[in-house]
Short mmCIF file of C-alpha atoms in Angstrom, two decimals:
data_model
loop_
_atom_site.label_atom_id
_atom_site.label_comp_id
_atom_site.label_asym_id
_atom_site.label_seq_id
_atom_site.Cartn_x
_atom_site.Cartn_y
_atom_site.Cartn_z
CA UNK A 1 62.43 175.88 36.01
CA UNK A 2 65.87 175.80 34.43
CA UNK A 3 67.72 172.66 35.34
CA UNK A 4 71.39 172.90 36.20
CA UNK A 5 73.77 170.33 34.76
CA UNK A 6 74.69 167.41 37.04
CA UNK A 7 78.08 167.07 35.32
CA UNK A 8 80.13 169.78 33.67
CA UNK A 9 83.25 168.84 31.76
CA UNK A 10 85.24 171.89 30.81
CA UNK A 11 88.22 172.00 28.44
CA UNK A 12 89.60 168.67 29.55
CA UNK A 13 93.05 167.71 28.29
CA UNK A 14 95.22 164.70 28.90
CA UNK A 15 98.64 163.93 27.46
CA UNK A 16 100.51 160.70 28.02
CA UNK A 17 104.04 161.73 27.21
CA UNK A 18 103.76 163.14 23.72
CA UNK A 19 100.39 161.53 22.98
CA UNK A 20 97.44 163.85 23.42
CA UNK A 21 94.80 161.34 24.46
CA UNK A 22 92.10 163.92 25.21
CA UNK A 23 92.01 167.38 23.66
CA UNK A 24 89.79 170.24 24.73
CA UNK A 25 86.75 168.13 25.55
CA UNK A 26 83.79 169.99 27.05
CA UNK A 27 80.20 168.98 27.61
CA UNK A 28 77.37 169.34 30.10
CA UNK A 29 75.10 166.57 31.25
CA UNK A 30 71.60 167.20 32.57
CA UNK A 31 70.11 165.16 35.43
CA UNK A 32 68.24 162.13 34.12
CA UNK A 33 69.97 162.22 30.75
CA UNK A 34 71.36 159.08 29.11
CA UNK A 35 74.47 160.03 27.19
CA UNK A 36 76.13 157.63 24.79
CA UNK A 37 79.81 158.06 24.04
CA UNK A 38 80.99 156.40 20.85
CA UNK A 39 84.08 156.50 18.69
CA UNK A 40 86.62 154.24 17.03
CA UNK A 41 89.09 152.25 19.14
CA UNK A 42 91.71 154.45 20.73
CA UNK A 43 89.62 157.60 20.34
CA UNK A 44 89.84 158.37 24.07
CA UNK A 45 86.48 157.15 25.38
CA UNK A 46 87.81 155.18 28.33
CA UNK A 47 90.39 157.88 29.07
CA UNK A 48 87.50 160.34 29.29
CA UNK A 49 85.79 158.11 31.87
CA UNK A 50 89.08 157.76 33.76
CA UNK A 51 89.46 161.53 33.82
CA UNK A 52 85.93 162.12 35.11
CA UNK A 53 86.36 159.51 37.86
CA UNK A 54 89.95 160.73 38.39
CA UNK A 55 91.49 157.28 37.94
CA UNK A 56 93.72 159.35 35.68
CA UNK A 57 94.75 162.91 36.51
CA UNK A 58 93.85 165.52 33.88
CA UNK A 59 96.69 167.55 32.36
CA UNK A 60 94.36 170.55 32.37
CA UNK A 61 90.67 171.38 32.51
CA UNK A 62 88.02 170.79 35.13
CA UNK A 63 85.16 168.44 35.92
CA UNK A 64 82.31 169.55 38.19
CA UNK A 65 79.64 167.30 39.68
CA UNK A 66 76.46 168.88 41.05
CA UNK A 67 78.18 172.24 40.85
CA UNK A 68 81.20 171.11 42.87
CA UNK A 69 84.62 170.89 41.27
CA UNK A 70 85.80 167.29 41.54
CA UNK A 71 88.80 167.10 39.23
CA UNK A 72 91.21 167.63 42.12
CA UNK A 73 89.68 164.92 44.35
CA UNK A 74 91.02 161.37 44.67
CA UNK A 75 88.81 158.68 43.04
CA UNK A 76 87.48 157.29 46.31
CA UNK A 77 86.09 160.70 47.28
CA UNK A 78 84.42 161.12 43.91
CA UNK A 79 82.64 157.79 44.43
CA UNK A 80 81.36 159.00 47.78
CA UNK A 81 79.78 162.02 46.08
CA UNK A 82 77.64 159.68 43.97
CA UNK A 83 79.42 158.64 40.79
CA UNK A 84 79.71 154.90 40.16
CA UNK A 85 81.45 153.29 37.24
CA UNK A 86 81.77 149.86 35.75
CA UNK A 87 84.75 148.54 33.84
CA UNK A 88 85.04 147.05 30.42
CA UNK A 89 87.20 144.25 31.78
CA UNK A 90 85.32 142.87 34.75
CA UNK A 91 87.38 141.53 37.62
CA UNK A 92 85.08 139.71 40.02
CA UNK A 93 86.41 137.52 42.84
CA UNK A 94 86.08 134.31 40.90
CA UNK A 95 86.26 131.97 43.88
CA UNK A 96 83.48 133.74 45.81
CA UNK A 97 79.77 133.19 45.18
CA UNK A 98 78.18 135.99 43.14
CA UNK A 99 76.33 137.45 46.14
CA UNK A 100 79.53 137.51 48.22
CA UNK A 101 81.08 139.60 45.46
CA UNK A 102 78.72 142.35 46.61
CA UNK A 103 80.57 142.57 49.91
CA UNK A 104 82.91 145.37 48.98
CA UNK A 105 80.33 147.80 47.64
CA UNK A 106 78.04 146.92 50.52
CA UNK A 107 80.77 147.73 53.03
CA UNK A 108 81.83 150.87 51.22
CA UNK A 109 81.86 154.27 52.95
CA UNK A 110 79.21 155.43 50.48
CA UNK A 111 76.77 152.80 51.78
CA UNK A 112 77.63 153.76 55.33
CA UNK A 113 76.83 157.37 54.50
CA UNK A 114 73.49 156.44 52.96
CA UNK A 115 72.51 154.01 55.70
CA UNK A 116 73.44 156.46 58.43
CA UNK A 117 76.03 154.07 59.79
CA UNK A 118 73.67 151.07 59.92
CA UNK A 119 73.88 148.49 57.21
CA UNK A 120 71.22 145.88 57.92
CA UNK A 121 71.49 142.35 56.60
CA UNK A 122 73.99 142.71 53.82
CA UNK A 123 73.50 139.28 52.30
CA UNK A 124 69.80 140.07 51.89
CA UNK A 125 70.59 143.45 50.32
CA UNK A 126 73.07 141.73 48.00
CA UNK A 127 70.48 139.19 46.87
CA UNK A 128 67.88 141.92 46.31
CA UNK A 129 70.29 143.94 44.18
CA UNK A 130 71.24 140.88 42.17
CA UNK A 131 67.58 140.13 41.57
CA UNK A 132 67.18 143.68 40.31
CA UNK A 133 69.78 143.08 37.61
CA UNK A 134 68.29 139.76 36.56
CA UNK A 135 69.71 137.04 38.81
CA UNK A 136 66.51 135.00 39.05
CA UNK A 137 65.92 134.30 42.71
CA UNK A 138 64.71 130.71 42.40
CA UNK A 139 67.51 129.65 40.05
CA UNK A 140 70.24 130.00 42.70
CA UNK A 141 72.66 131.60 40.22
CA UNK A 142 73.54 134.14 42.89
CA UNK A 143 75.05 131.36 45.01
CA UNK A 144 77.33 130.05 42.28
CA UNK A 145 80.98 131.09 42.30
CA UNK A 146 81.51 134.07 40.03
CA UNK A 147 84.06 132.01 38.11
CA UNK A 148 81.32 129.63 36.96
CA UNK A 149 79.07 132.35 35.55
CA UNK A 150 78.77 133.30 31.88
CA UNK A 151 79.88 136.75 30.74
CA UNK A 152 76.29 138.05 30.70
CA UNK A 153 75.92 137.42 34.41
CA UNK A 154 79.34 138.88 35.18
CA UNK A 155 78.28 142.12 33.50
CA UNK A 156 75.06 142.08 35.51
CA UNK A 157 77.10 141.56 38.64
CA UNK A 158 79.23 144.56 37.66
CA UNK A 159 76.03 146.57 37.27
CA UNK A 160 74.69 145.37 40.63
CA UNK A 161 77.92 146.46 42.32
CA UNK A 162 77.49 149.94 40.87
CA UNK A 163 73.81 149.96 41.91
CA UNK A 164 74.80 149.11 45.48
CA UNK A 165 76.50 152.49 45.75
CA UNK A 166 73.16 154.20 44.95
CA UNK A 167 74.90 156.71 42.71
CA UNK A 168 73.28 159.66 40.95
CA UNK A 169 75.54 159.21 37.95
CA UNK A 170 76.37 155.82 36.43
CA UNK A 171 79.26 155.54 34.02
CA UNK A 172 79.06 152.22 32.18
CA UNK A 173 82.16 151.40 30.17
CA UNK A 174 81.27 148.96 27.38
CA UNK A 175 78.72 147.07 29.38
CA UNK A 176 77.55 145.27 26.24
CA UNK A 177 80.93 144.16 24.91
CA UNK A 178 81.38 140.42 24.69
CA UNK A 179 77.66 139.75 25.10
CA UNK A 180 75.30 137.96 22.75
CA UNK A 181 72.35 139.79 21.22
CA UNK A 182 70.01 137.99 23.61
CA UNK A 183 72.12 138.95 26.60
CA UNK A 184 72.19 142.59 25.54
CA UNK A 185 68.44 142.50 24.99
CA UNK A 186 67.95 141.27 28.53
CA UNK A 187 70.18 143.97 30.07
CA UNK A 188 68.64 146.92 28.20
CA UNK A 189 65.43 146.88 30.31
CA UNK A 190 67.54 146.99 33.47
CA UNK A 191 69.23 150.16 32.27
CA UNK A 192 65.87 151.61 31.30
CA UNK A 193 64.61 150.85 34.79
CA UNK A 194 67.60 152.64 36.37
CA UNK A 195 66.79 155.60 34.17
CA UNK A 196 63.18 155.68 35.24
CA UNK A 197 64.43 156.19 38.77
CA UNK A 198 65.79 159.52 37.55
CA UNK A 199 69.45 158.49 37.46
CA UNK A 200 71.88 160.01 35.00
CA UNK A 201 73.84 157.57 32.86
CA UNK A 202 76.87 157.76 30.60
CA UNK A 203 77.36 154.71 28.39
CA UNK A 204 80.50 154.05 26.41
CA UNK A 205 79.52 151.62 23.67
CA UNK A 206 80.57 149.95 20.48
CA UNK A 207 77.16 148.36 20.04
CA UNK A 208 75.64 151.37 18.31
CA UNK A 209 72.29 149.90 17.38
CA UNK A 210 71.37 148.99 20.95
CA UNK A 211 72.81 152.23 22.30
CA UNK A 212 70.89 154.45 19.89
CA UNK A 213 67.63 152.89 21.00
CA UNK A 214 68.06 154.05 24.59
CA UNK A 215 70.35 157.10 24.48
CA UNK A 216 69.00 160.66 24.59
CA UNK A 217 72.16 162.10 23.18
CA UNK A 218 75.39 160.91 21.60
CA UNK A 219 78.91 162.27 21.80
CA UNK A 220 81.37 161.05 19.17
CA UNK A 221 85.05 160.97 20.00
CA UNK A 222 87.90 160.70 17.52
CA UNK A 223 91.62 161.15 18.16
CA UNK A 224 90.90 162.48 21.64
CA UNK A 225 88.52 165.16 20.41
CA UNK A 226 84.78 165.53 20.59
CA UNK A 227 83.76 165.67 16.94
CA UNK A 228 79.98 165.58 17.30
CA UNK A 229 77.37 166.01 20.02
CA UNK A 230 73.64 165.63 19.49
CA UNK A 231 70.76 163.28 18.76
CA UNK A 232 71.70 159.88 17.38
CA UNK A 233 70.24 160.56 13.89
CA UNK A 234 71.96 163.94 13.64
CA UNK A 235 75.28 162.61 14.74
CA UNK A 236 75.33 159.74 12.27
CA UNK A 237 74.65 162.15 9.39
CA UNK A 238 77.65 164.26 10.42
CA UNK A 239 80.42 164.16 7.81
CA UNK A 240 83.25 164.14 10.36
CA UNK A 241 81.67 161.15 12.10
CA UNK A 242 81.23 159.27 8.84
CA UNK A 243 84.85 159.75 7.88
CA UNK A 244 86.06 158.85 11.40
CA UNK A 245 84.17 155.57 11.28
CA UNK A 246 84.89 154.82 7.63
CA UNK A 247 88.50 155.84 8.18
CA UNK A 248 88.75 153.52 11.11
CA UNK A 249 87.22 150.70 9.10
CA UNK A 250 89.57 151.32 6.20
CA UNK A 251 92.60 150.82 8.51
CA UNK B 1 114.64 111.40 71.42
CA UNK B 2 112.23 111.28 68.51
CA UNK B 3 109.25 112.48 70.56
CA UNK B 4 111.34 115.21 72.17
CA UNK B 5 112.60 116.38 68.80
CA UNK B 6 109.04 116.37 67.46
CA UNK B 7 107.79 118.47 70.37
CA UNK B 8 110.59 120.96 69.95
CA UNK B 9 110.00 120.99 66.21
CA UNK B 10 106.38 121.93 66.89
CA UNK B 11 107.54 124.76 69.12
CA UNK B 12 110.05 125.86 66.49
CA UNK B 13 107.20 125.83 63.98
CA UNK B 14 105.17 128.10 66.26
CA UNK B 15 108.09 130.48 66.67
CA UNK B 16 108.61 130.72 62.92
CA UNK B 17 104.91 131.21 62.26
CA UNK B 18 104.73 133.92 64.92
CA UNK B 19 107.77 135.66 63.44
CA UNK B 20 106.38 135.54 59.91
CA UNK B 21 102.69 136.25 60.39
CA UNK B 22 102.99 140.03 60.74
CA UNK B 23 105.24 140.38 57.70
CA UNK B 24 102.91 138.13 55.77
CA UNK B 25 99.74 139.96 56.80
CA UNK B 26 101.13 143.31 55.66
CA UNK B 27 102.13 141.83 52.33
CA UNK B 28 98.83 140.00 51.99
CA UNK B 29 96.74 143.11 52.51
CA UNK B 30 98.65 145.79 50.69
CA UNK B 31 101.46 144.10 48.82
CA UNK B 32 104.07 146.00 50.83
CA UNK B 33 107.14 143.95 51.74
CA UNK B 34 108.12 145.63 54.98
CA UNK B 35 111.85 144.99 55.29
CA UNK B 36 111.95 147.06 58.47
CA UNK B 37 109.97 144.22 60.07
CA UNK B 38 112.88 142.65 61.95
CA UNK B 39 114.00 146.02 63.24
CA UNK B 40 110.48 146.83 64.40
CA UNK B 41 110.40 143.52 66.25
CA UNK B 42 113.65 144.40 68.04
CA UNK B 43 112.56 147.98 68.63
CA UNK B 44 109.45 146.75 70.47
CA UNK B 45 111.60 144.47 72.61
CA UNK B 46 114.03 147.27 73.52
CA UNK B 47 111.11 149.59 74.28
CA UNK B 48 109.53 147.09 76.65
CA UNK B 49 112.92 146.41 78.23
CA UNK B 50 113.57 150.13 78.68
CA UNK B 51 110.17 150.87 80.14
CA UNK B 52 110.43 148.02 82.63
CA UNK B 53 114.07 148.46 83.65
CA UNK B 54 114.81 152.15 83.18
CA UNK B 55 111.42 153.73 83.79
CA UNK B 56 110.19 151.08 86.24
CA UNK B 57 106.79 150.89 84.53
CA UNK B 58 104.49 147.94 85.25
CA UNK B 59 104.98 145.08 82.76
CA UNK B 60 101.51 145.15 81.18
CA UNK B 61 101.58 148.93 80.73
CA UNK B 62 104.98 148.69 79.06
CA UNK B 63 103.68 145.98 76.72
CA UNK B 64 100.58 147.99 75.82
CA UNK B 65 102.64 151.11 75.09
CA UNK B 66 105.14 149.17 72.98
CA UNK B 67 102.48 147.42 70.90
CA UNK B 68 100.55 150.64 70.30
CA UNK B 69 103.77 152.57 69.67
CA UNK B 70 104.80 150.00 67.08
CA UNK B 71 101.44 150.28 65.36
CA UNK B 72 101.73 154.06 65.21
CA UNK B 73 105.28 153.74 63.87
CA UNK B 74 104.03 151.35 61.15
CA UNK B 75 101.34 153.80 60.08
CA UNK B 76 103.85 156.66 60.06
CA UNK B 77 106.28 154.67 57.91
CA UNK B 78 103.49 154.15 55.44
CA UNK B 79 102.26 157.73 55.52
CA UNK B 80 105.61 159.47 55.21
CA UNK B 81 107.76 157.01 53.28
CA UNK B 82 105.83 154.26 51.51
CA UNK B 83 103.03 156.51 50.26
CA UNK B 84 105.45 158.33 47.98
CA UNK B 85 106.93 155.21 46.42
CA UNK B 86 103.84 153.02 46.44
CA UNK B 87 103.76 150.40 43.71
CA UNK B 88 107.51 150.47 43.04
CA UNK B 89 108.42 147.21 44.73
CA UNK B 90 112.18 147.75 44.65
CA UNK B 91 111.92 151.24 46.15
CA UNK B 92 109.62 149.90 48.87
CA UNK B 93 112.14 147.23 49.77
CA UNK B 94 115.09 149.61 49.76
CA UNK B 95 113.28 152.29 51.79
CA UNK B 96 111.96 149.91 54.45
CA UNK B 97 115.27 148.08 54.64
CA UNK B 98 116.97 151.46 55.13
CA UNK B 99 114.63 152.31 57.98
CA UNK B 100 115.29 148.92 59.56
CA UNK B 101 119.03 149.33 59.15
CA UNK B 102 118.91 152.75 60.81
CA UNK B 103 116.94 151.42 63.79
CA UNK B 104 119.16 148.36 64.31
CA UNK B 105 122.45 150.19 63.81
CA UNK B 106 121.33 152.85 66.28
CA UNK B 107 121.00 150.17 68.96
CA UNK B 108 124.38 148.72 67.95
CA UNK B 109 125.84 152.19 68.34
CA UNK B 110 124.44 152.43 71.87
CA UNK B 111 125.99 149.05 72.54
CA UNK B 112 122.82 147.59 73.97
CA UNK B 113 123.94 144.00 73.64
CA UNK B 114 124.28 141.36 76.32
CA UNK B 115 122.39 138.83 78.41
CA UNK B 116 120.83 141.51 80.61
CA UNK B 117 118.88 142.76 77.60
CA UNK B 118 116.00 140.35 77.62
CA UNK B 119 112.34 140.26 78.51
CA UNK B 120 110.86 138.41 81.48
CA UNK B 121 109.31 134.99 80.97
CA UNK B 122 105.60 134.76 81.74
CA UNK B 123 106.10 132.05 84.32
CA UNK B 124 109.03 130.05 85.71
CA UNK B 125 107.10 126.82 85.64
CA UNK B 126 108.00 123.95 83.41
CA UNK B 127 106.48 120.63 82.50
CA UNK B 128 107.54 117.19 81.49
CA UNK B 129 105.58 116.00 78.50
CA UNK B 130 106.17 112.46 77.21
CA UNK B 131 109.50 112.44 79.01
CA UNK B 132 110.60 115.75 77.53
CA UNK B 133 111.23 118.84 79.59
CA UNK B 134 109.39 121.90 78.26
CA UNK B 135 109.19 125.31 79.95
CA UNK B 136 106.00 127.33 80.20
CA UNK B 137 107.23 130.06 77.81
CA UNK B 138 107.54 127.61 74.93
CA UNK B 139 104.07 126.24 75.61
CA UNK B 140 102.74 129.80 75.69
CA UNK B 141 104.35 130.47 72.31
CA UNK B 142 102.76 127.40 70.76
CA UNK B 143 99.37 128.24 72.26
CA UNK B 144 99.49 131.90 71.22
CA UNK B 145 100.66 131.09 67.68
CA UNK B 146 97.82 128.60 67.25
CA UNK B 147 95.16 130.97 68.58
CA UNK B 148 96.49 133.97 66.65
CA UNK B 149 96.73 132.20 63.32
CA UNK B 150 93.38 130.47 63.69
CA UNK B 151 91.83 133.81 64.65
CA UNK B 152 93.37 135.60 61.68
CA UNK B 153 92.27 132.84 59.35
CA UNK B 154 88.67 132.96 60.62
CA UNK B 155 88.74 136.74 60.26
CA UNK B 156 90.06 136.82 56.71
CA UNK B 157 88.12 133.85 55.37
CA UNK B 158 84.86 133.74 57.26
CA UNK B 159 83.84 137.23 58.25
CA UNK B 160 82.47 139.75 55.80
CA UNK B 161 84.80 142.50 56.99
CA UNK B 162 87.74 140.17 56.52
CA UNK B 163 86.58 139.16 53.05
CA UNK B 164 86.14 142.80 52.11
CA UNK B 165 89.61 143.48 53.46
CA UNK B 166 91.08 140.73 51.33
CA UNK B 167 89.10 141.85 48.32
CA UNK B 168 90.49 145.34 48.58
CA UNK B 169 93.91 143.87 49.15
CA UNK B 170 93.76 141.90 45.95
CA UNK B 171 92.73 144.76 43.78
CA UNK B 172 93.30 148.44 44.29
CA UNK B 173 91.00 149.30 41.41
CA UNK B 174 88.10 147.66 43.21
CA UNK B 175 88.88 149.62 46.35
CA UNK B 176 88.86 152.94 44.52
CA UNK B 177 85.74 152.07 42.53
CA UNK B 178 83.81 151.63 45.72
CA UNK B 179 85.07 154.68 47.49
CA UNK B 180 87.65 153.06 49.71
CA UNK B 181 90.87 154.91 50.36
CA UNK B 182 93.44 152.26 49.53
CA UNK B 183 96.15 154.27 51.27
CA UNK B 184 94.28 154.00 54.54
CA UNK B 185 94.12 150.24 54.10
CA UNK B 186 97.83 150.27 53.25
CA UNK B 187 98.72 152.22 56.39
CA UNK B 188 96.54 149.88 58.42
CA UNK B 189 98.28 146.83 56.96
CA UNK B 190 101.76 148.05 57.90
CA UNK B 191 100.44 149.13 61.29
CA UNK B 192 98.86 145.75 62.10
CA UNK B 193 101.99 143.96 60.87
CA UNK B 194 104.14 146.09 63.19
CA UNK B 195 101.79 145.38 66.10
CA UNK B 196 102.08 141.64 65.43
CA UNK B 197 105.88 141.99 65.36
CA UNK B 198 105.72 143.51 68.86
CA UNK B 199 103.53 140.65 70.10
CA UNK B 200 105.87 138.08 68.56
CA UNK B 201 108.84 139.73 70.30
CA UNK B 202 106.98 139.71 73.61
CA UNK B 203 106.57 135.93 73.41
CA UNK B 204 109.81 134.89 71.72
CA UNK B 205 112.48 137.23 73.15
CA UNK B 206 112.30 135.76 76.72
CA UNK B 207 113.87 132.58 75.25
CA UNK B 208 117.01 134.50 74.32
CA UNK B 209 118.18 138.09 74.43
CA UNK B 210 117.56 141.30 72.54
CA UNK B 211 120.28 142.22 70.07
CA UNK B 212 120.40 144.10 66.77
CA UNK B 213 121.62 140.92 65.05
CA UNK B 214 118.40 139.21 66.07
CA UNK B 215 116.54 141.79 63.98
CA UNK B 216 118.22 140.61 60.79
CA UNK B 217 117.64 137.02 61.82
CA UNK B 218 113.92 137.56 62.31
CA UNK B 219 113.62 139.30 58.94
CA UNK B 220 115.42 136.45 57.17
CA UNK B 221 113.29 133.81 58.89
CA UNK B 222 110.07 135.70 58.14
CA UNK B 223 111.14 136.05 54.51
CA UNK B 224 112.11 132.39 54.24
CA UNK B 225 108.79 131.20 55.64
CA UNK B 226 106.78 133.60 53.47
CA UNK B 227 108.68 132.76 50.30
CA UNK B 228 108.34 129.02 50.83
CA UNK B 229 104.68 129.25 51.78
CA UNK B 230 103.74 131.81 49.17
CA UNK B 231 103.76 135.51 50.02
CA UNK B 232 100.50 136.71 51.51
CA UNK B 233 99.01 133.27 52.15
CA UNK B 234 98.15 132.47 55.78
CA UNK B 235 97.93 128.76 55.04
CA UNK B 236 101.30 129.04 53.32
CA UNK B 237 102.88 130.51 56.45
CA UNK B 238 101.59 127.61 58.53
CA UNK B 239 102.74 124.98 56.04
CA UNK B 240 106.15 126.56 55.52
CA UNK B 241 106.65 127.00 59.27
CA UNK B 242 106.03 123.28 59.69
CA UNK B 243 108.47 122.40 56.92
CA UNK B 244 111.27 124.70 58.08
CA UNK B 245 110.49 124.15 61.77
CA UNK B 246 110.72 120.37 61.50
CA UNK B 247 113.62 120.41 59.05
CA UNK B 248 115.66 122.62 61.39
CA UNK B 249 115.05 120.59 64.55
CA UNK B 250 115.54 117.21 62.95
CA UNK B 251 118.70 118.35 61.16
CA UNK B 252 119.90 119.69 64.47
CA UNK B 253 119.28 116.42 66.31
CA UNK B 254 120.20 113.84 63.70
CA UNK B 255 122.69 115.52 61.39
CA UNK B 256 124.33 118.39 63.23
CA UNK B 257 123.46 121.92 64.22
CA UNK B 258 125.84 123.51 61.72
CA UNK B 259 123.65 122.08 58.94
CA UNK B 260 120.47 123.81 60.17
CA UNK B 261 120.82 127.00 58.18
CA UNK B 262 121.80 125.10 55.05
CA UNK B 263 118.66 122.99 55.23
CA UNK B 264 116.44 126.10 55.47
CA UNK B 265 118.20 127.80 52.60
CA UNK B 266 118.04 124.63 50.52
CA UNK B 267 114.29 124.54 51.15
CA UNK B 268 113.96 128.09 49.77
CA UNK B 269 116.10 127.22 46.79
CA UNK B 270 114.07 124.14 45.93
CA UNK B 271 110.74 125.90 46.31
CA UNK B 272 111.83 128.87 44.23
CA UNK B 273 113.00 126.55 41.48
CA UNK B 274 109.96 124.28 41.45
CA UNK B 275 107.19 126.69 42.35
CA UNK B 276 108.34 130.31 42.21
CA UNK B 277 105.13 131.69 43.73
CA UNK B 278 105.55 129.54 46.86
CA UNK B 279 103.74 126.38 47.92
CA UNK B 280 100.33 128.00 48.43
CA UNK B 281 101.00 131.31 46.72
CA UNK B 282 98.93 132.41 43.79
CA UNK B 283 100.84 133.73 40.85
CA UNK B 284 99.59 137.21 40.16
CA UNK B 285 97.39 137.34 37.12
CA UNK B 286 98.45 139.61 34.35
CA UNK B 287 96.06 142.47 34.47
CA UNK B 288 95.17 144.82 31.76
CA UNK B 289 96.12 148.28 32.82
CA UNK B 290 93.31 150.76 33.02
#
């Protein structure tokens, strides 16, 4: 059986004034795939995510999800179709306990859709989801105010919020940034578990070593363009990629 | 005299809180400063007056129609005006102020001013409390303000729906990330604020009369209370209403009524100088743009 792509990005362009942030980017993503997107700072990775989720309107080009064109829909409708994203800069409600931070995703229209209008005990669902991303149940971390939690837990919380939407496609924007090696090591299995459930994942990362261990495929961005697309080993041997990274380091 | 002044100061506090709570709620949920608020308050009063006196409708029906009508008007203002200029604070202020001006000046043009333009009191009864004469309407205002504000506070701080509402209010990005149409929440916020303005008018207008000038007065008082308390903070509205409410009455009794306005304005001036975000207001964090 030939699988059809879950996400099709076709000739996407975005200009901010005179700056061409994204140029002619196209790629397909198969269901269950884990795609890593890498590239030097300012290469357009986050803009690409913003274009797919329509937080930013494309100048031209289309994005289709499960065969349906989505690039004309407002962001909240795209979420309801089953795309969840996390942000590089997390913004939890610092004064609320971690599990109360789950309130918004758990009251979202997407959840209502999935639950057929019934929600059940949301605090219990919140605690279950937090346990899934590594909030140990007996340690009571979930009851602490989000403001008192270390960065590792805030990123897990961000992940749990995305999980609550039960999306088919996760877009994780620099989930690992600002985390220690140990913290990253403890989050990797959670991502692998999400994958085993057949979910499709796009990860934007700077932490290449960790990313390469779990990604099926890597796209390299530079100056708004896709300069390489393939297996991790192939991509890193690519001359254009080498010069993009070395060039960026030489700056 | 002291006890009497205190009682009337408490009632004045309730009036101010009732006037400000709708404006504050709209701002607290969606960040929209609805400068048509005073006009909407007056519009509701004229509508109720017209339905009772010109159309001979029963009082409660007239009230229900006016409150619902105001809520629809609020949603329409959001949908057809604010939606297009969302996020540009100055444009929002100018547009809503323009709408308010149009409504109020229309009534001025009709010349609907005078003592006959007022709403009926709920009951003619009055009481003597601690030697001070207080009519039923003022007691109703105090009671309603207390119940309304306590109810709103419970809703926004202790129910999950209310917390979610506030969460979305604080951060549009969060709303969009979780599939919530922030424009619907915005329309709802202006709509609820307009409905509260109608309720405030229903309670407060019977103490005086309906006039376009009152619309500007209500807007200024709502603004003063919200600025002193901290825009968007329910606790701030209560605290600021107490400060202004007591300052006004005590100035009136012990210094002279012509000083009342000066005391309120001085309070704004001092607060803006010392704590620009208001007594209980939270300075907006600088956010990285996405």
